[in-house]
XYZ file of C-alpha atoms in Angstrom:
500
model
C 14.870 -31.225 0.436
C 18.233 -32.608 -0.722
C 18.359 -34.979 -3.691
C 16.744 -38.365 -3.053
C 18.839 -41.430 -2.385
C 19.038 -43.625 -5.497
C 20.182 -47.194 -5.848
C 20.526 -49.434 -8.913
C 20.523 -53.175 -8.261
C 22.484 -53.966 -11.444
C 25.188 -51.383 -10.789
C 25.528 -52.380 -7.143
C 25.766 -56.091 -7.981
C 28.800 -55.434 -10.166
C 30.663 -54.071 -7.148
C 30.512 -57.358 -5.213
C 33.531 -59.638 -5.428
C 33.578 -63.061 -7.083
C 33.127 -64.805 -3.728
C 29.631 -63.368 -3.267
C 27.093 -66.195 -3.366
C 24.217 -64.189 -4.844
C 25.289 -60.681 -5.786
C 21.949 -59.722 -7.326
C 19.985 -60.736 -4.237
C 22.370 -58.869 -1.942
C 22.215 -55.784 -4.113
C 18.419 -55.944 -4.278
C 18.205 -56.188 -0.479
C 20.517 -53.218 0.076
C 18.637 -51.101 -2.463
C 15.287 -51.954 -0.864
C 16.621 -50.796 2.509
C 17.939 -47.565 1.012
C 14.588 -47.025 -0.662
C 12.835 -47.452 2.688
C 15.210 -44.923 4.282
C 14.596 -42.524 1.412
C 10.828 -42.769 1.925
C 11.265 -42.091 5.638
C 13.267 -38.969 4.836
C 10.525 -37.861 2.439
C 7.822 -38.553 5.030
C 9.755 -36.605 7.640
C 10.140 -33.641 5.317
C 6.409 -33.505 4.618
C 5.609 -33.894 8.315
C 8.017 -31.145 9.413
C 6.805 -28.726 6.727
C 3.144 -29.459 7.476
C 3.699 -29.005 11.208
C 5.484 -25.725 10.582
C 2.626 -24.485 8.414
C -0.017 -25.555 10.928
C 1.837 -23.797 13.731
C 2.043 -20.662 11.580
C -1.690 -20.921 10.870
C -2.383 -21.067 14.604
C -0.259 -17.953 15.118
C -2.096 -16.045 12.390
C -5.434 -17.150 13.782
C -4.398 -15.876 17.215
C -4.309 -12.428 15.624
C -8.109 -12.524 15.736
C -7.876 -12.174 19.506
C -5.528 -9.267 18.936
C -7.976 -7.623 16.551
C -10.807 -8.169 19.037
C -8.923 -6.586 21.945
C -7.605 -3.735 19.799
C -11.079 -2.992 18.477
C -12.674 -3.248 21.920
C -10.220 -0.802 23.427
C -10.519 1.644 20.513
C -14.305 2.080 20.724
C -16.436 3.501 23.509
C -17.490 1.163 26.301
C -21.115 1.182 25.167
C -20.182 -0.615 21.927
C -17.711 -3.157 23.293
C -19.911 -6.247 22.979
C -20.900 -5.256 19.455
C -17.374 -4.914 18.123
C -16.196 -8.147 19.752
C -19.162 -10.010 18.293
C -18.264 -8.754 14.822
C -14.739 -10.122 15.256
C -16.155 -13.521 16.117
C -18.439 -13.225 13.104
C -15.528 -12.453 10.765
C -13.879 -15.723 11.715
C -17.041 -17.832 11.680
C -18.656 -16.538 8.496
C -15.262 -16.259 6.828
C -14.503 -19.889 7.608
C -17.657 -21.151 5.920
C -17.483 -18.957 2.838
C -13.751 -19.438 2.342
C -14.314 -23.195 2.523
C -17.172 -23.130 0.001
C -15.834 -20.588 -2.501
C -12.870 -18.530 -1.359
C -10.079 -21.079 -1.518
C -11.210 -22.286 -4.945
C -11.304 -18.739 -6.325
C -7.864 -18.053 -4.863
C -5.859 -21.218 -5.509
C -8.007 -23.637 -7.511
C -5.691 -24.866 -10.245
C -5.436 -25.216 -13.191
C -7.210 -21.947 -13.899
C -6.968 -18.681 -15.771
C -5.055 -15.615 -14.640
C -8.099 -13.887 -13.148
C -9.800 -16.428 -10.887
C -9.456 -20.028 -9.738
C -12.070 -22.613 -10.667
C -11.291 -25.854 -8.828
C -11.368 -27.231 -5.275
C -14.752 -25.777 -4.276
C -15.608 -27.012 -0.771
C -12.126 -28.587 -0.746
C -13.034 -31.089 -3.430
C -10.097 -33.354 -4.354
C -8.293 -32.574 -1.086
C -5.563 -33.336 -0.181
C -3.609 -33.383 -3.418
C -0.065 -33.091 -4.689
C -0.516 -29.307 -4.721
C -2.309 -28.661 -1.413
C -2.927 -30.216 1.962
C -5.420 -29.211 4.641
C -2.800 -27.212 6.502
C -2.462 -24.884 3.511
C -6.196 -24.233 3.465
C -6.201 -23.419 7.182
C -3.315 -21.008 6.760
C -4.952 -19.175 3.876
C -8.281 -18.993 5.734
C -6.517 -17.264 8.621
C -5.255 -14.658 6.152
C -8.708 -14.136 4.641
C -10.377 -13.425 7.971
C -7.562 -11.033 8.852
C -8.578 -8.885 5.878
C -12.196 -8.916 7.052
C -11.116 -7.983 10.578
C -9.335 -4.906 9.258
C -12.506 -3.654 7.596
C -14.689 -4.152 10.664
C -12.603 -1.648 12.613
C -13.179 1.132 10.078
C -16.973 0.997 10.376
C -17.216 0.314 14.087
C -19.830 1.868 16.423
C -22.405 2.722 13.759
C -22.997 -0.310 11.535
C -25.947 -2.688 11.540
C -25.210 -6.296 12.338
C -26.704 -7.581 9.080
C -24.260 -5.386 7.154
C -21.356 -7.120 8.897
C -22.734 -10.491 7.840
C -23.095 -9.448 4.216
C -19.801 -7.619 3.745
C -17.726 -10.196 5.654
C -19.078 -13.080 3.593
C -18.591 -11.203 0.315
C -15.079 -10.070 1.190
C -13.748 -13.443 2.327
C -15.694 -15.471 -0.253
C -14.975 -13.423 -3.377
C -13.197 -10.055 -3.222
C -10.105 -11.089 -1.270
C -9.698 -14.516 -2.964
C -9.590 -12.937 -6.416
C -6.808 -10.582 -5.340
C -4.834 -13.392 -3.719
C -5.224 -15.418 -6.924
C -3.701 -12.599 -8.973
C -0.576 -12.300 -6.861
C -0.102 -15.641 -5.050
C -1.504 -18.417 -7.243
C 0.827 -20.107 -9.719
C -1.737 -19.176 -12.388
C -2.196 -15.539 -11.352
C -1.526 -12.934 -14.013
C 0.798 -10.918 -11.759
C 2.140 -13.696 -9.544
C 5.892 -13.984 -8.986
C 5.457 -17.789 -9.063
C 3.797 -17.854 -12.479
C 6.070 -20.042 -14.578
C 4.746 -19.004 -17.979
C 4.364 -15.247 -18.251
C 5.771 -12.998 -15.507
C 4.549 -9.415 -15.401
C 7.488 -7.280 -16.587
C 9.651 -10.375 -16.285
C 9.341 -10.377 -12.508
C 5.773 -10.562 -11.260
C 4.744 -8.869 -8.034
C 6.749 -9.692 -4.909
C 4.114 -9.253 -2.202
C 5.446 -12.006 0.000
C 2.978 -11.959 2.918
C 0.401 -9.438 1.763
C 0.972 -5.703 2.261
C -1.175 -5.315 -0.827
C -3.102 -8.580 -0.911
C -4.267 -8.484 2.719
C -3.708 -5.039 4.199
C -4.620 -2.878 1.225
C -7.704 -4.983 0.534
C -8.962 -4.674 4.114
C -7.975 -1.021 4.402
C -9.573 0.126 1.153
C -12.746 -1.826 1.890
C -12.889 -0.079 5.257
C -12.250 3.262 3.564
C -15.342 2.904 1.404
C -17.476 1.669 4.267
C -16.495 4.593 6.488
C -16.899 7.133 3.677
C -20.395 5.966 2.770
C -21.549 5.743 6.375
C -20.072 9.064 7.414
C -18.598 9.943 10.811
C -20.069 8.904 14.138
C -22.336 11.376 15.922
C -20.156 13.732 17.925
C -16.919 12.568 16.273
C -15.823 16.130 15.495
C -16.590 19.275 17.443
C -17.664 22.602 15.951
C -14.050 23.504 15.182
C -13.431 20.196 13.387
C -11.252 18.632 16.062
C -11.516 14.966 16.932
C -13.206 14.489 20.289
C -14.141 10.786 20.567
C -11.631 8.362 22.048
C -11.518 4.655 22.788
C -12.361 3.596 26.307
C -9.424 1.306 27.211
C -5.755 1.828 26.464
C -5.110 -1.432 28.322
C -7.089 -3.436 25.761
C -5.355 -1.587 22.920
C -1.928 -2.541 24.273
C -3.020 -6.144 24.887
C -4.379 -6.409 21.365
C -1.223 -4.901 19.913
C 1.026 -7.430 21.639
C -1.236 -10.268 20.463
C -0.999 -9.004 16.892
C 2.774 -8.659 17.228
C 2.971 -12.268 18.372
C 0.754 -13.444 15.512
C 2.796 -11.564 12.936
C 5.582 -14.118 13.413
C 3.229 -16.589 11.787
C 1.984 -14.076 9.247
C 5.357 -13.161 7.728
C 7.829 -16.006 8.419
C 5.022 -18.536 8.002
C 4.408 -17.394 4.431
C 7.356 -19.522 3.331
C 4.959 -22.457 4.033
C 7.998 -24.774 4.264
C 11.026 -24.766 6.525
C 12.975 -27.906 5.592
C 14.440 -26.621 2.314
C 18.181 -26.328 1.780
C 19.609 -23.674 -0.527
C 22.940 -25.490 -0.528
C 22.797 -29.060 0.745
C 24.961 -29.727 3.772
C 25.247 -26.066 4.693
C 24.116 -24.272 7.831
C 22.329 -21.779 5.560
C 18.929 -22.679 4.185
C 15.295 -21.643 4.174
C 15.327 -21.852 7.954
C 17.819 -18.956 7.871
C 15.555 -16.954 5.563
C 12.676 -17.542 7.981
C 14.763 -16.198 10.835
C 15.789 -13.175 8.780
C 12.136 -12.520 7.955
C 11.274 -12.493 11.656
C 14.104 -10.011 12.239
C 13.041 -7.618 9.472
C 9.464 -7.787 10.747
C 10.598 -6.913 14.256
C 12.858 -4.046 13.209
C 10.231 -2.406 11.004
C 7.619 -2.467 13.758
C 9.994 -1.224 16.449
C 11.267 1.622 14.283
C 7.748 2.700 13.367
C 6.708 2.664 17.039
C 9.595 4.891 18.127
C 9.146 7.233 15.169
C 5.463 7.607 15.995
C 6.246 8.169 19.671
C 8.517 11.138 19.041
C 6.604 12.385 16.014
C 3.327 12.604 17.923
C 5.145 14.126 20.891
C 6.336 16.950 18.664
C 2.911 17.425 17.073
C 0.655 17.041 20.108
C 2.880 17.441 23.139
C 1.884 14.023 24.552
C 3.410 10.572 24.859
C 0.389 8.649 23.583
C 0.436 4.864 23.956
C -2.410 4.217 21.507
C -0.639 6.209 18.799
C 2.524 4.213 19.420
C 0.582 0.959 19.117
C -0.891 2.030 15.793
C 2.541 3.125 14.589
C 3.957 -0.284 15.497
C 1.218 -2.031 13.533
C 1.766 0.322 10.612
C 5.391 -0.766 10.459
C 4.341 -4.405 10.465
C 1.792 -3.817 7.692
C 4.439 -2.110 5.558
C 7.215 -4.699 5.932
C 4.848 -7.585 5.182
C 5.396 -7.374 1.414
C 9.184 -7.380 1.399
C 10.027 -9.040 4.717
C 11.736 -12.013 3.054
C 13.752 -10.190 0.378
C 15.229 -7.135 2.111
C 18.160 -6.642 4.466
C 17.492 -5.860 8.139
C 18.837 -2.325 7.751
C 16.291 -1.673 5.000
C 13.490 -2.749 7.355
C 14.427 0.183 9.597
C 13.871 2.556 6.671
C 10.560 0.839 5.962
C 9.340 1.340 9.521
C 10.489 4.944 9.687
C 8.653 5.952 6.524
C 5.584 3.880 7.489
C 5.215 5.953 10.661
C 5.359 9.170 8.650
C 2.804 7.785 6.188
C 0.452 6.927 9.034
C 0.807 10.318 10.700
C 0.217 12.047 7.363
C -2.829 9.920 6.531
C -4.307 10.618 9.963
C -3.807 14.351 9.506
C -5.543 14.186 6.142
C -8.386 12.096 7.563
C -8.986 14.614 10.333
C -8.917 17.487 7.880
C -11.618 15.963 5.651
C -13.639 14.647 8.649
C -13.054 10.997 7.800
C -13.977 8.811 10.767
C -12.203 5.485 11.230
C -12.200 4.496 14.930
C -9.177 2.223 14.538
C -7.338 4.185 11.826
C -7.574 0.950 9.840
C -7.898 2.534 6.404
C -4.931 4.805 7.046
C -2.833 2.140 8.743
C -3.478 -0.866 6.550
C -4.310 0.932 3.324
C -1.690 3.692 3.496
C 1.137 1.744 5.116
C 0.309 -1.328 3.040
C 0.689 0.682 -0.177
C 4.008 2.068 1.054
C 5.170 -1.473 1.819
C 4.463 -2.558 -1.755
C 6.527 0.346 -3.143
C 9.267 -0.165 -0.537
C 9.772 -3.762 -1.672
C 10.278 -2.642 -5.259
C 13.001 -0.265 -4.091
C 14.976 -2.398 -1.613
C 14.589 -6.074 -2.621
C 18.041 -7.652 -2.933
C 19.125 -9.854 -5.810
C 20.345 -12.719 -3.605
C 17.207 -12.990 -1.510
C 14.856 -12.618 -4.469
C 16.547 -15.530 -6.245
C 16.448 -17.658 -3.092
C 12.806 -17.026 -2.282
C 11.643 -17.100 -5.930
C 14.014 -19.588 -7.611
C 13.955 -20.897 -11.154
C 14.330 -17.656 -13.093
C 17.909 -16.343 -13.195
C 18.194 -12.637 -13.868
C 14.855 -11.782 -12.263
C 14.536 -8.008 -11.626
C 14.970 -6.804 -8.049
C 14.927 -3.522 -6.119
C 15.559 -0.244 -7.922
C 17.824 1.151 -5.195
C 19.756 -2.129 -5.086
C 20.673 -1.937 -8.779
C 17.887 -4.106 -10.136
C 16.268 -1.614 -12.503
C 12.728 -0.272 -12.561
C 10.717 -3.243 -13.815
C 9.845 -4.497 -10.331
C 8.751 -0.991 -9.365
C 6.522 -0.857 -12.438
C 4.891 -4.158 -11.496
C 4.285 -2.958 -7.933
C 2.765 0.339 -9.023
C 0.341 -1.709 -11.104
C -0.455 -3.799 -8.030
C -1.332 -0.728 -5.967
C -3.589 0.562 -8.730
C -5.395 -2.690 -9.499
C -5.962 -3.570 -5.840
C -7.385 -0.120 -5.169
C -9.522 -0.345 -8.302
C -10.808 -3.872 -7.687
C -11.760 -3.305 -4.063
C -13.345 0.035 -4.909
C -15.341 -1.522 -7.759
C -16.667 -4.341 -5.567
C -16.889 -3.175 -1.968
C -17.835 0.425 -2.769
C -21.065 -0.510 -4.594
C -21.868 -3.122 -1.936
C -21.696 -0.570 0.876
C -23.654 1.931 -1.219
C -26.433 -0.599 -1.914
C -26.631 -1.465 1.783
C -26.815 2.257 2.525
C -29.663 2.789 0.069
C -31.542 -0.184 1.463
C -31.084 1.261 4.964
C -29.188 -1.844 6.027
C -25.865 -0.169 6.709
C -26.084 2.421 9.477
C -27.987 2.174 12.742
C -30.435 4.842 13.858
C -29.274 7.956 15.687
C -31.066 6.826 18.840
C -29.288 3.472 18.806
C -25.975 5.148 18.181
C -26.393 7.553 21.091
C -27.504 4.819 23.493
C -24.887 2.360 22.327
C -25.406 -0.888 20.436
C -24.546 -3.047 23.428
C -27.786 -1.939 25.084
C -30.041 -1.548 22.053
C -28.854 -4.482 19.925
C -27.140 -6.941 22.255
C -29.155 -6.865 25.448
C -26.884 -4.966 27.799
C -23.533 -3.346 28.428
C -20.230 -5.192 28.531
C -19.440 -3.349 31.764
C -22.117 -2.612 34.377
C -20.843 -1.081 37.585
C -24.154 -0.718 39.422
C -27.571 -2.342 39.592
C -29.719 0.701 40.172
C -31.924 0.035 37.156
C -33.535 -3.259 36.298
C -33.431 -2.528 32.597
C -29.633 -2.650 32.689
C -29.407 -6.095 34.293
C -28.197 -7.832 31.180
C -24.979 -9.222 29.851
C -21.861 -9.434 31.943
C -22.423 -7.524 35.170
C -19.926 -6.209 37.677
C -21.600 -5.019 40.873
C -19.931 -2.204 42.745
C -19.379 -2.927 46.446
C -20.219 0.273 48.313
C -18.267 1.222 51.472
C -19.969 0.174 54.679
C -21.439 2.827 56.984
C -21.408 0.654 60.125
C -18.973 -2.002 61.281
C -21.746 -4.548 61.667
C -22.654 -4.182 57.972
C -19.209 -5.093 56.788
C -18.932 -8.285 54.813
């Protein structure tokens, strides 16, 4: 906000002429009115910024519907109810555990560089540092990370395992990472005022590393420990299982696209901030630019995937294009606010190649991820972290992260290699932290036989064996299938009199 209006009664009184009856009283009245106007401006600023952040939180939360539809379309019909229930669980369990522990571990200040230690269960809320809208926004991010992981282990995971991993991820693993890179006390945060890593800190604006790598690597370990689904690969090693609904995949993709405009532009958390008072250019312009870079990266990745997969497979595959689009979004998330629009096109192009390469490698080693979540969010997220260190511009870095003139910026933009060094460290520590926490958790669940369902359940489908019936039932020939949501097929009539 622009500088506050100030008024001095003594100085103003001196400006009144000698004919003024009571100069001090007049000056005091005028200053009191200016003070009231100043407070109204301040109130309006807080209200506008809070409304903007709440709206962004709602957009990010709407991504849960996108995840649910994307997951439902990417699995077989017999596991549709199961995967949608896990998406609901991610939001519900994540909300409780992020409220109790997660937010405090992530942003509780003052704290050390490793983990926060204040504001458990939102104690001392609201405060000068945080309001409730900020908590809601960060919760939406936390459950997004958990939603990524659920896709990697779909169609073969026990329900209790979802409960355990989702609570642990949103209540501890993810908050620690977000503290490192987003809290003002974090050891690698770009907003740390005392000791910036390599003089710059890590510029992971909306979470290519913090959100997408965390969810992707957690899913990688879950899928590795569980192993592939029964029948996932044929005798020659080719992938043979496919999702049951391209329509749901496309619907989910568009919902995620819509929500990403809260994910990336919303990460400014404020909109009413002027870079140069009285100018048309301010933080609102940076927010618009962020939406543009997000769009261009996703669109470029989608088109690159379309033609790349056409060359490799001979098909125009809509589900591959949707995953390519999301890969571009995951990659641009780190640098969306500090790169030029033309650089976002490069980001999306390379992200598509990264995704195609990761999928080829996954198929070669028989790695089974029904939603390609580990490849998409882990691989493309890591590329996005490196991309930011190469293409971040000096002007935008200083606008988005003010207060430290001479801060390093992108290597290819003339800013030296210190930012790249910090971002390589981020990739390594995120991969190491998630591996050291989620890997043992999945392994313990595996050893306790709490991770994977039985072969019989997997063949029959969890909708029937664990949730009481199929999501889609097209006939009522068998009483034991009369559960859940039923759609009865209307058979053609054999006689005119039988017609309905």
